[in-house]
Short mmCIF file of C-alpha atoms and ligand atoms in Angstrom, two decimals:
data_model
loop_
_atom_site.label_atom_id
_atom_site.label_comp_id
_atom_site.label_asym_id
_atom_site.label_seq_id
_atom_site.Cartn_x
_atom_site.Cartn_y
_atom_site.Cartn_z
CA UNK A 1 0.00 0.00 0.00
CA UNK A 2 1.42 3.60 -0.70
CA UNK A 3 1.34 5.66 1.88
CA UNK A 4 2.87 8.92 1.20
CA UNK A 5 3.78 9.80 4.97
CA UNK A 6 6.12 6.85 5.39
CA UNK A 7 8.00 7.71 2.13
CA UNK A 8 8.50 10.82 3.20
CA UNK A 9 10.55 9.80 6.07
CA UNK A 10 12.80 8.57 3.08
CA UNK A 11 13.68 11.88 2.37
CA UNK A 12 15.91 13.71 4.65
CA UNK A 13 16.09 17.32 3.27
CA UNK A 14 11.55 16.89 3.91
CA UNK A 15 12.10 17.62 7.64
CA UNK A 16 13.76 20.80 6.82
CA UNK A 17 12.66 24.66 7.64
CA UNK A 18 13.05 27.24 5.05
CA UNK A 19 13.10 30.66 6.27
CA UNK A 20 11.58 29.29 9.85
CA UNK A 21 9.22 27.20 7.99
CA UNK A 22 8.61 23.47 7.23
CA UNK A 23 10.11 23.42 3.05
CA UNK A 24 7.45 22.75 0.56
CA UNK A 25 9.78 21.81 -2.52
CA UNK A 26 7.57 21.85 -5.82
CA UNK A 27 10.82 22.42 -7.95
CA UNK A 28 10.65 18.43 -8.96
CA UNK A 29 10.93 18.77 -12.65
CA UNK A 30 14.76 20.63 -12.34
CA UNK A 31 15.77 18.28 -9.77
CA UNK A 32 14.25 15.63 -7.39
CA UNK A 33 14.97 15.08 -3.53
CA UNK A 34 17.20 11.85 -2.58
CA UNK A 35 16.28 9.40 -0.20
CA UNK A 36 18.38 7.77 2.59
CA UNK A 37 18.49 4.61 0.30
CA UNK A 38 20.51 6.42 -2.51
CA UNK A 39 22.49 8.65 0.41
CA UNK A 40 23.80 5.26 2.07
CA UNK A 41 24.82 3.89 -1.33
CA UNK A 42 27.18 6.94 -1.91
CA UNK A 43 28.31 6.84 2.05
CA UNK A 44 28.75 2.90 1.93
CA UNK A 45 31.18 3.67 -1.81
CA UNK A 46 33.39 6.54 -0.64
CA UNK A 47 33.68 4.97 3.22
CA UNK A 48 34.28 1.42 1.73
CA UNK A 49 35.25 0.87 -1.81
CA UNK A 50 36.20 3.96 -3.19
CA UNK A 51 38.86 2.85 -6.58
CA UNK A 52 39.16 3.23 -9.94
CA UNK A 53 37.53 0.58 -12.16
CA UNK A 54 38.15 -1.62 -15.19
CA UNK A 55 41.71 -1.87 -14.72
CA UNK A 56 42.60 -2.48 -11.33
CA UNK A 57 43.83 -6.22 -10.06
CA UNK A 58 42.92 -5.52 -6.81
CA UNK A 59 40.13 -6.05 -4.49
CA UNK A 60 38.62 -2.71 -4.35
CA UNK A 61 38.82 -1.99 -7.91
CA UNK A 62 37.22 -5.32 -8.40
CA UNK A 63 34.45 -4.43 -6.23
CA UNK A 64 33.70 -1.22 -7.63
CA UNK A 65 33.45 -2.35 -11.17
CA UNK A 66 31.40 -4.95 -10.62
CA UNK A 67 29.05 -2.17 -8.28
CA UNK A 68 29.31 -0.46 -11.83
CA UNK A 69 28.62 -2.65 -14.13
CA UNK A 70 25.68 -4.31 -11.81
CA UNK A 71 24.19 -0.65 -11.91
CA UNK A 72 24.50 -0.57 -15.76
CA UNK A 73 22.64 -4.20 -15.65
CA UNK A 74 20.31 -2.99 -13.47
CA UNK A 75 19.73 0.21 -15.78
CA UNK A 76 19.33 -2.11 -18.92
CA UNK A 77 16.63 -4.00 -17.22
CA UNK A 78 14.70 -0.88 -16.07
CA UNK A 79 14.16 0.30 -19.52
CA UNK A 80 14.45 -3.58 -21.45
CA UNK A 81 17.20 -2.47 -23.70
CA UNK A 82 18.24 -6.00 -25.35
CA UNK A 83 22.15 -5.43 -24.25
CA UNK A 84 23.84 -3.96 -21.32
CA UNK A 85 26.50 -2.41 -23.78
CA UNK A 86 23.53 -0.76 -25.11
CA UNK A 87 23.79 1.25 -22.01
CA UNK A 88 26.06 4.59 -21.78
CA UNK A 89 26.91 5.85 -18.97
CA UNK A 90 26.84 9.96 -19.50
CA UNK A 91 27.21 12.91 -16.55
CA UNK A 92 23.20 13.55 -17.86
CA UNK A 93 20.79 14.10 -20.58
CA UNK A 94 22.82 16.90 -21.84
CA UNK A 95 25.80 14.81 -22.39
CA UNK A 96 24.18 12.18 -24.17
CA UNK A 97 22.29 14.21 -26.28
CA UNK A 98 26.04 16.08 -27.54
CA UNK A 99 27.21 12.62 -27.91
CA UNK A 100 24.69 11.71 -30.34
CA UNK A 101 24.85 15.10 -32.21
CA UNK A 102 28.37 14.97 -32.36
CA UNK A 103 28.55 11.44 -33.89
CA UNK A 104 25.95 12.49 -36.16
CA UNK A 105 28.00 15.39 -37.97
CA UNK A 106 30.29 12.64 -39.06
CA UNK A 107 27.35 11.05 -40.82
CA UNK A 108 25.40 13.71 -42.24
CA UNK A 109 25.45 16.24 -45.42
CA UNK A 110 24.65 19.18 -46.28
CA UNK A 111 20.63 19.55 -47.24
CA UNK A 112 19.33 16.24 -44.71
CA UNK A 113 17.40 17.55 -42.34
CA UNK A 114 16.80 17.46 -38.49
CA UNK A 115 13.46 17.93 -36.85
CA UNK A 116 13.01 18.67 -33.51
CA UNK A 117 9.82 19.98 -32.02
CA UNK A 118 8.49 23.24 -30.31
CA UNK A 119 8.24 21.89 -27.07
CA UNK A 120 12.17 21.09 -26.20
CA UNK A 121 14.68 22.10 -23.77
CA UNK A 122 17.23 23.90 -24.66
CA UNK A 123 19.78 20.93 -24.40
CA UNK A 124 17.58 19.62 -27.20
CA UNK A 125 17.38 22.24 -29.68
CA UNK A 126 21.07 24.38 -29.60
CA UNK A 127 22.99 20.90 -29.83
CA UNK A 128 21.19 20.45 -33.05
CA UNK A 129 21.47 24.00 -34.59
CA UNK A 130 25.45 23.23 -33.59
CA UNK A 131 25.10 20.07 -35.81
CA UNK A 132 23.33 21.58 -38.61
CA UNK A 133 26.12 24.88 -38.95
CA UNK A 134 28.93 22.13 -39.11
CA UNK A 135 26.95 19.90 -41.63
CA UNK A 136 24.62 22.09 -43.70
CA UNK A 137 22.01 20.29 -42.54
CA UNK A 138 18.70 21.56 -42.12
CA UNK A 139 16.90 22.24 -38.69
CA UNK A 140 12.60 21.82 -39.08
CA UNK A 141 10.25 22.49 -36.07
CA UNK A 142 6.89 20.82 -35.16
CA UNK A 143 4.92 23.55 -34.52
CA UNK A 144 2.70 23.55 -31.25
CA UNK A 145 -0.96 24.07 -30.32
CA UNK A 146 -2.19 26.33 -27.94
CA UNK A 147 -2.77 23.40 -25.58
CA UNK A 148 0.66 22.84 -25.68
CA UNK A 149 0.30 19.67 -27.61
CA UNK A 150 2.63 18.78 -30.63
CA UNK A 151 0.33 19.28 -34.36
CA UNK A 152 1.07 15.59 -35.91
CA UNK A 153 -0.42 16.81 -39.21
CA UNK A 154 2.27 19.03 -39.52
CA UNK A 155 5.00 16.95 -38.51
CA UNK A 156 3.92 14.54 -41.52
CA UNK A 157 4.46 17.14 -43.75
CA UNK A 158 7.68 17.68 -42.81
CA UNK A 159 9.09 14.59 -43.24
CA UNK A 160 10.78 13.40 -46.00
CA UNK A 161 13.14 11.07 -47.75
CA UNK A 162 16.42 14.29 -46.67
CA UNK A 163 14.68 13.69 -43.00
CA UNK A 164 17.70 11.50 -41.00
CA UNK A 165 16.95 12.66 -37.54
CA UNK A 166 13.84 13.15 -35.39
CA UNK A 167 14.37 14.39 -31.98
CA UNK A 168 11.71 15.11 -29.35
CA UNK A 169 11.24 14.96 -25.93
CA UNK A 170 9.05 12.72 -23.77
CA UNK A 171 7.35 14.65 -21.83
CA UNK A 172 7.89 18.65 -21.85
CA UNK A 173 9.66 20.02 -18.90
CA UNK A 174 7.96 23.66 -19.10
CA UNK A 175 4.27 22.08 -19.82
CA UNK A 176 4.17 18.60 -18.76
CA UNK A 177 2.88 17.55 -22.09
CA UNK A 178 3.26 14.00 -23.20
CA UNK A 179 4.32 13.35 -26.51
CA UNK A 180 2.95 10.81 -28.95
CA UNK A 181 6.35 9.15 -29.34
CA UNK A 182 5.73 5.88 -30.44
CA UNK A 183 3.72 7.32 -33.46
CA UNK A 184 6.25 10.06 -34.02
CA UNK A 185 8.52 7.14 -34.06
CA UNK A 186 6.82 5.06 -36.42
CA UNK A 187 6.62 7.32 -38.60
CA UNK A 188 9.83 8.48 -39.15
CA UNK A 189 11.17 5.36 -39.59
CA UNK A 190 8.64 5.16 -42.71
CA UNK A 191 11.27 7.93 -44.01
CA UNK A 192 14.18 6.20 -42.62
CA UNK A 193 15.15 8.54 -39.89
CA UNK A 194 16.72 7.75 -36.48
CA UNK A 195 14.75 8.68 -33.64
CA UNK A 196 15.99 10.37 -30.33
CA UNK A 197 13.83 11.03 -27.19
CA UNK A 198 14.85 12.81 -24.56
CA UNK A 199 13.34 11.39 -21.55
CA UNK A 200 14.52 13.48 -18.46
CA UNK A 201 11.22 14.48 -17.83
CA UNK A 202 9.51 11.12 -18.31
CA UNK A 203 11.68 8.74 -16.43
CA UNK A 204 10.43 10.37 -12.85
CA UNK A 205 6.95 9.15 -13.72
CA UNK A 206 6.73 6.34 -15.94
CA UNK A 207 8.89 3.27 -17.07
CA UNK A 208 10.02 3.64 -20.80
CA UNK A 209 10.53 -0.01 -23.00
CA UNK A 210 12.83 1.17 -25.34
CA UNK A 211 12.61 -2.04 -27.58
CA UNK A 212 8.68 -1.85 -27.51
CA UNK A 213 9.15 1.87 -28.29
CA UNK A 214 11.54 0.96 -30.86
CA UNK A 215 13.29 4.36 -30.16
CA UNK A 216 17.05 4.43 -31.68
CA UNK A 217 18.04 6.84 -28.60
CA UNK A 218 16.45 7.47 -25.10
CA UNK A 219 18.48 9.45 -22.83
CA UNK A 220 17.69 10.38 -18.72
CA UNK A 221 19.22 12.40 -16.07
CA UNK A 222 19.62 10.60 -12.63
CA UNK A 223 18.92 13.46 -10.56
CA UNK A 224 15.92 13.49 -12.08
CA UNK A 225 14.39 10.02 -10.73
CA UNK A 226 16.05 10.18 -7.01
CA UNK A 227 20.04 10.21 -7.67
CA UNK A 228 22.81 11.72 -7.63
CA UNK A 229 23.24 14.72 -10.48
CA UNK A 230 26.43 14.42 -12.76
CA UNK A 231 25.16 11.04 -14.04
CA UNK A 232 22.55 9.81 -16.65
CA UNK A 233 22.60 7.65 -19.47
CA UNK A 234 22.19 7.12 -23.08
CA UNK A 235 20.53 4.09 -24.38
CA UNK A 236 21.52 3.27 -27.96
CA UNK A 237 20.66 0.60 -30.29
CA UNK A 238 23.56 -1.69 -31.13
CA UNK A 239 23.81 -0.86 -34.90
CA UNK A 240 23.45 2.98 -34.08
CA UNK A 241 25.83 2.95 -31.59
CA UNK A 242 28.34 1.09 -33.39
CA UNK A 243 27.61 3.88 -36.51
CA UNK A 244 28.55 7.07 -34.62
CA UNK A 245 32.49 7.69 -34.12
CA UNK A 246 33.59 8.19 -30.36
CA UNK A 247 32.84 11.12 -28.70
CA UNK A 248 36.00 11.78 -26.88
CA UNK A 249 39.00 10.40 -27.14
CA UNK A 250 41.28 9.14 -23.31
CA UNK A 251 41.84 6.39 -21.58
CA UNK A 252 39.37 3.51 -21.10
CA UNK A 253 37.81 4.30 -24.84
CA UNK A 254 40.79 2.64 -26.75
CA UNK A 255 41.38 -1.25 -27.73
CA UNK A 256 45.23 -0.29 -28.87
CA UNK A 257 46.65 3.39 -28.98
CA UNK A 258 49.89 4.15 -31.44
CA UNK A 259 51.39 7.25 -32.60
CA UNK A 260 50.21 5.91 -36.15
CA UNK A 261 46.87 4.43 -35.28
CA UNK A 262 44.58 4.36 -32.48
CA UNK A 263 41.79 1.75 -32.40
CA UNK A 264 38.93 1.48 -30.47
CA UNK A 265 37.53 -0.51 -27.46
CA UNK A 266 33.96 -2.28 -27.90
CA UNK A 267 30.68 -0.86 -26.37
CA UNK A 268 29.96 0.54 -24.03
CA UNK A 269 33.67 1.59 -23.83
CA UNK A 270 34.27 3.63 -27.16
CA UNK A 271 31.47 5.91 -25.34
CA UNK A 272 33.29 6.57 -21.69
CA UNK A 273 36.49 7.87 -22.22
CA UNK A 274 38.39 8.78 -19.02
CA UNK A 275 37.42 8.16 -15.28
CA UNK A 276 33.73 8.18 -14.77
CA UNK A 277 31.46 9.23 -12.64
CA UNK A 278 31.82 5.64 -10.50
CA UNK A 279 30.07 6.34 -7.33
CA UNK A 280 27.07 8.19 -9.39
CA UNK A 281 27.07 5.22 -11.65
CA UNK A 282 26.59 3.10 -8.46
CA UNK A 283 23.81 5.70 -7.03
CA UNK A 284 22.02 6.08 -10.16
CA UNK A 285 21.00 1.93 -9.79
CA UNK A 286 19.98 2.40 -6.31
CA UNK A 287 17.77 5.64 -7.46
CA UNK A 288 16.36 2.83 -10.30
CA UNK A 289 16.11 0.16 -7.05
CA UNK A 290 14.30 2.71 -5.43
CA UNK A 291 11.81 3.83 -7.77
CA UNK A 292 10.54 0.37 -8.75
CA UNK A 293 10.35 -0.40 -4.59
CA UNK A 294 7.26 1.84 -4.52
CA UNK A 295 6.72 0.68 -8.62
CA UNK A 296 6.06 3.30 -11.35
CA UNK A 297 2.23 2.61 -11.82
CA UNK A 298 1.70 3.60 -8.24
CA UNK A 299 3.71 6.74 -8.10
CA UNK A 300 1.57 7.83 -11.57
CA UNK A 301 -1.52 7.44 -10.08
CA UNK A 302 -0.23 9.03 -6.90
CA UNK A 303 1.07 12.20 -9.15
CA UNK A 304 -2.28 11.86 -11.15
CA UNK A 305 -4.45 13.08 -7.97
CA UNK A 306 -1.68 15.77 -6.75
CA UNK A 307 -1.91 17.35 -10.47
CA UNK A 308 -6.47 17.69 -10.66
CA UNK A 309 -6.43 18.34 -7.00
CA UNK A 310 -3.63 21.29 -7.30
CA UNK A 311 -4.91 22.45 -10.78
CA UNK A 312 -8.48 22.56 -9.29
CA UNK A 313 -7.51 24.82 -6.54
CA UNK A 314 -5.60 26.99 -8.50
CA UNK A 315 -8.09 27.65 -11.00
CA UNK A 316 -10.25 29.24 -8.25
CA UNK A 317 -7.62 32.01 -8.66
CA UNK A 318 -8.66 35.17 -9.97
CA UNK A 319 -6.51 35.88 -13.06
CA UNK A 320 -4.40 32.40 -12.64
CA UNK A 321 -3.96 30.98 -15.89
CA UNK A 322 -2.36 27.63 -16.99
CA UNK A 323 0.23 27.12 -19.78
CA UNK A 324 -0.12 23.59 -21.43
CA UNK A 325 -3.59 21.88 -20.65
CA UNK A 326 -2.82 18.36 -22.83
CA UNK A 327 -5.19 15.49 -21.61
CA UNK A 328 -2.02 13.89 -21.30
CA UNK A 329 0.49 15.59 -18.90
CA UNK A 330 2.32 14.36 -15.98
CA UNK A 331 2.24 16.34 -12.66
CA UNK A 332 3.63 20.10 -13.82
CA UNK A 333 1.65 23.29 -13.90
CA UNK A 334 2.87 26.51 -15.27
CA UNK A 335 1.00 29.13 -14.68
CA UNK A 336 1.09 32.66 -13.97
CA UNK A 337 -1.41 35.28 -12.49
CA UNK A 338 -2.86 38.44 -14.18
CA UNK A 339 0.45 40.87 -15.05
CA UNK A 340 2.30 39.66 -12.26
CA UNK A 341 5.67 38.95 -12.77
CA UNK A 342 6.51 35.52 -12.29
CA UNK A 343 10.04 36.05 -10.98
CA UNK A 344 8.33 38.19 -7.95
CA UNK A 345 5.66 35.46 -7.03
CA UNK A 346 8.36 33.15 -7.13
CA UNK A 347 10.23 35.16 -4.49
CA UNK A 348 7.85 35.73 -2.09
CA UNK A 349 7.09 32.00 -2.24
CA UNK A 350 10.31 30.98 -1.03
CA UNK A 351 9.67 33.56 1.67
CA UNK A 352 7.22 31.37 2.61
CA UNK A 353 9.10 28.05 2.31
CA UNK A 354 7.86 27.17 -0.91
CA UNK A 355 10.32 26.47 -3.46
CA UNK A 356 9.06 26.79 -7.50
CA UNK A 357 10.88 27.25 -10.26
CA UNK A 358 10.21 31.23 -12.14
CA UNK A 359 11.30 31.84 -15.62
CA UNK A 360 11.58 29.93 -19.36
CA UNK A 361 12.61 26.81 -17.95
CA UNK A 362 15.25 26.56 -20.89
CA UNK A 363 12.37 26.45 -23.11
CA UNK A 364 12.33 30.21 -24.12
CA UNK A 365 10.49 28.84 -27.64
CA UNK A 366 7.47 27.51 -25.79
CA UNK A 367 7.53 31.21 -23.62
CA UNK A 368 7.59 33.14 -27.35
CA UNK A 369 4.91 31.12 -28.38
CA UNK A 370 2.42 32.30 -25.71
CA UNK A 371 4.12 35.83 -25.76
CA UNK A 372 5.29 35.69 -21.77
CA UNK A 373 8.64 36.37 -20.12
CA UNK A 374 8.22 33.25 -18.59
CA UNK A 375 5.75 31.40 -15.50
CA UNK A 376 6.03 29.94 -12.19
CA UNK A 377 5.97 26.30 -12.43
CA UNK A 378 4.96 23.89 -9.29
CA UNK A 379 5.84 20.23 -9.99
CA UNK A 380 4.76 17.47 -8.36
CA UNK A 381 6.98 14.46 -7.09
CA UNK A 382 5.55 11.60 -5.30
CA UNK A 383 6.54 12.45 -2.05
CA UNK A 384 4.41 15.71 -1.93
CA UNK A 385 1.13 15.91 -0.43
CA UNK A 386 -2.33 17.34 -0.41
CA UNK A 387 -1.53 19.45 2.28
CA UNK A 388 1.27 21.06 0.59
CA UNK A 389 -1.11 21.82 -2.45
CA UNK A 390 -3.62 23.63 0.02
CA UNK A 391 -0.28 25.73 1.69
CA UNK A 392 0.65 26.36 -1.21
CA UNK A 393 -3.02 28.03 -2.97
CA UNK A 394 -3.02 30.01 0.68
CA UNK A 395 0.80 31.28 0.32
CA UNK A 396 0.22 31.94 -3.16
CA UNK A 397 -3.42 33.47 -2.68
CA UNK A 398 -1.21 36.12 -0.24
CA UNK A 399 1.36 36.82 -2.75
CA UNK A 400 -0.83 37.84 -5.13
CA UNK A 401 -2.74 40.22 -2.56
CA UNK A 402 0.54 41.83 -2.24
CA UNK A 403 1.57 41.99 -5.51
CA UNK A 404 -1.70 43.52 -6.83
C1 PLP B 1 16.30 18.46 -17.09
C2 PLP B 1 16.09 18.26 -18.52
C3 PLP B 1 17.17 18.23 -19.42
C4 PLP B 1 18.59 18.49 -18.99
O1 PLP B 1 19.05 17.54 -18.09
P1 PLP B 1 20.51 17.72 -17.44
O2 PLP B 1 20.51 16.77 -16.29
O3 PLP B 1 20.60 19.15 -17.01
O4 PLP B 1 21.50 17.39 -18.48
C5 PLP B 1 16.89 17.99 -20.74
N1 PLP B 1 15.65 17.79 -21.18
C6 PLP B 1 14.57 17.82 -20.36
C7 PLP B 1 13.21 17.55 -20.91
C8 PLP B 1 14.77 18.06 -19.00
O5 PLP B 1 13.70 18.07 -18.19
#
């Protein structure tokens, strides 16, 4: 049975005050609390078996990369990629998502084209415009409805047999939108393009099957889903991943190194290059461990109720309006209230010990579309509560008394 106030005492950081009061953290969506489970993990590496891995003969290097390479076993299984080499190991989304672009400029030409959508972060669209200067490739946008909802009909027209790349996210960071993907998917494969999602913002409330998606990329954040930051990964299919020329070049990446040729070490190797992130590696399993203890159906449900219950209340607000109202959206609202900036309701929140994220939540597209500076954006983890929501309306009901 899920009961919310015994997961709570999971989390640490929860009993904290904030300016002499208990926190109320609704900032979810940039980062998510740890619990004690993950925190004894990194405790139990650095007090215990802290050494470097892969090349060590001795005990504690043994230990550690078989804690590693259990945690990328334990990653494959999460999301049922076919191979545990399959599995990168990144420092986040943002790394995985160069890595691919990067590989990519080796493989494209000038005139293919790229599409990404209107709803991404901006770790999703400047990598690409990066790719497409080098290349002469072409970047294309799926334009966006006022819901906040991706317009499929246009996104068929844009494909087309130049299209080589389609990259979208899973879920939208700034709206909470869920995307389509496995038609978006489907169909670009019809054209013959490779697919990337970017699932930071998915992985925290359901549990992606790549190989039933049939996605050719799907890259997380850890901190995102419970661990550490600095880590994340980048699933790949075999073929792709074998296709796209190492990232960087260092230690750990190489088969045989020579001042006249260098070759390079199999997957998931030819992808890691140098000393990696070993204890977040480690962390990032127990975050995955964790998660599936309290199971990913439950905590969607659970988020489910905390999003109509909080958009409910907040609707009773005079002026309140809500960016991104998709029948399908996880637990985010964005919203802001008559002219008031969002940056100041946002500041007299924390006054209160309420912590929300103000601004374009690196999605300054999305912001131009609805012709705003930005909104203040309350997202919902399963460890919040009802309770919280109904602080929360009060707090912000006084804000906006004082800012009006
Ligand atoms: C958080 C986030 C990112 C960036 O993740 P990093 O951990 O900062 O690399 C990218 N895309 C989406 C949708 C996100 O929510």
């Amino acid at each position: 049975m899920f009961s919310v106030k015994d997961i709570r005492k999971d989390f640490p950081v929860l009993n904290r005050k904030v300016n002499g009061k208990p926190l109320i953290y609704f900032d979810n969506a940039a980062t998510s609390q740890t619990p004690q489970q993950v925190i004894d993990v990194i405790v139990d590496y650095y007090s215990n078996y802290n050494a470097n891995i892969h090349r060590g003969v001795h005990s504690l290097s043994q230990e550690a990369t078989d804690a590693y390479e259990q945690a990328r076993v334990k990653i494959q299984k999460h999301f049922n990629a076919a191979k545990p080499y399959e599995i990168i190991l990144t420092s986040g989304t943002t790394h995985s998502i160069n890595l691919v672009a990067s590989g990519f400029s080796a493989l494209l030409k000038k005139d293919d084209e790229v599409i990404v959508s209107a709803l991404e972060h901006h770790s999703n669209i400047v990598p690409w415009q990066m790719l497409c200067e080098r290349t002469g490739a072409v970047l294309k946008v799926i334009p966006m409805n006022d819901d906040g909802e991706l317009i499929m009909s246009e996104y068929e027209k844009l494909l087309s047999v130049n299209t080589k790349l389609v990259f979208v996210n899973h879920i939208s960071n700034a709206l909470g939108t869920i995307n389509p993907i496995e038609d978006i998917t489907e169909k670009a494969h019809m054209v013959g393009a490779a697919v990337l999602i970017d699932g930071a913002q998915a992985c925290p409330h359901i549990k992606p099957d790549v190989q039933a998606l049939n996605v050719d990329f799907y890259v997380c954040s850890a901190h995102k889903i419970c661990g550490p930051t600095g880590v994340g990964m980048l699933y790949g299919k075999e073929e792709w991943l074998n296709k796209l020329p190492p990232y960087q070049g260092g230690g750990e990446m190489i088969a045989e190194v020579s001042f006249e040729k260098t070759t390079y070490a199999d997957l998931p190797h030819k992808f890691e290059a140098g000393t990696p992130n070993i204890c977040g590696g480690i962390a990032f399993g127990a975050a995955i461990d964790y998660m599936n203890s309290i199971g990913l159906e439950t905590i969607a449900a659970y988020e489910k109720e905390l999003l109509v219950y909080a958009t409910n209340k907040l609707l009773e607000i005079d002026g309140l309006k809500i960016y991104g109202n998709s029948e399908n959206k996880t637990s985010v609202i964005s919203f802001n209230v008559g002219n008031i900036h969002p940056y100041d309701l946002g500041t007299l929140l924390d006054k209160m010990a309420i912590a929300v994220r103000t601004g374009h939540h690196c999605a300054q597209p999305i912001m131009d579309y609805y012709k705003i500076p930005g909104t203040v954006r309350a997202s919902f983890m399963f460890y919040n509560t009802k309770e919280e929501i109904d602080t929360f309306i009060t707090s912000l009901k006084k804000a906006v008394m004082m800012l009006s």
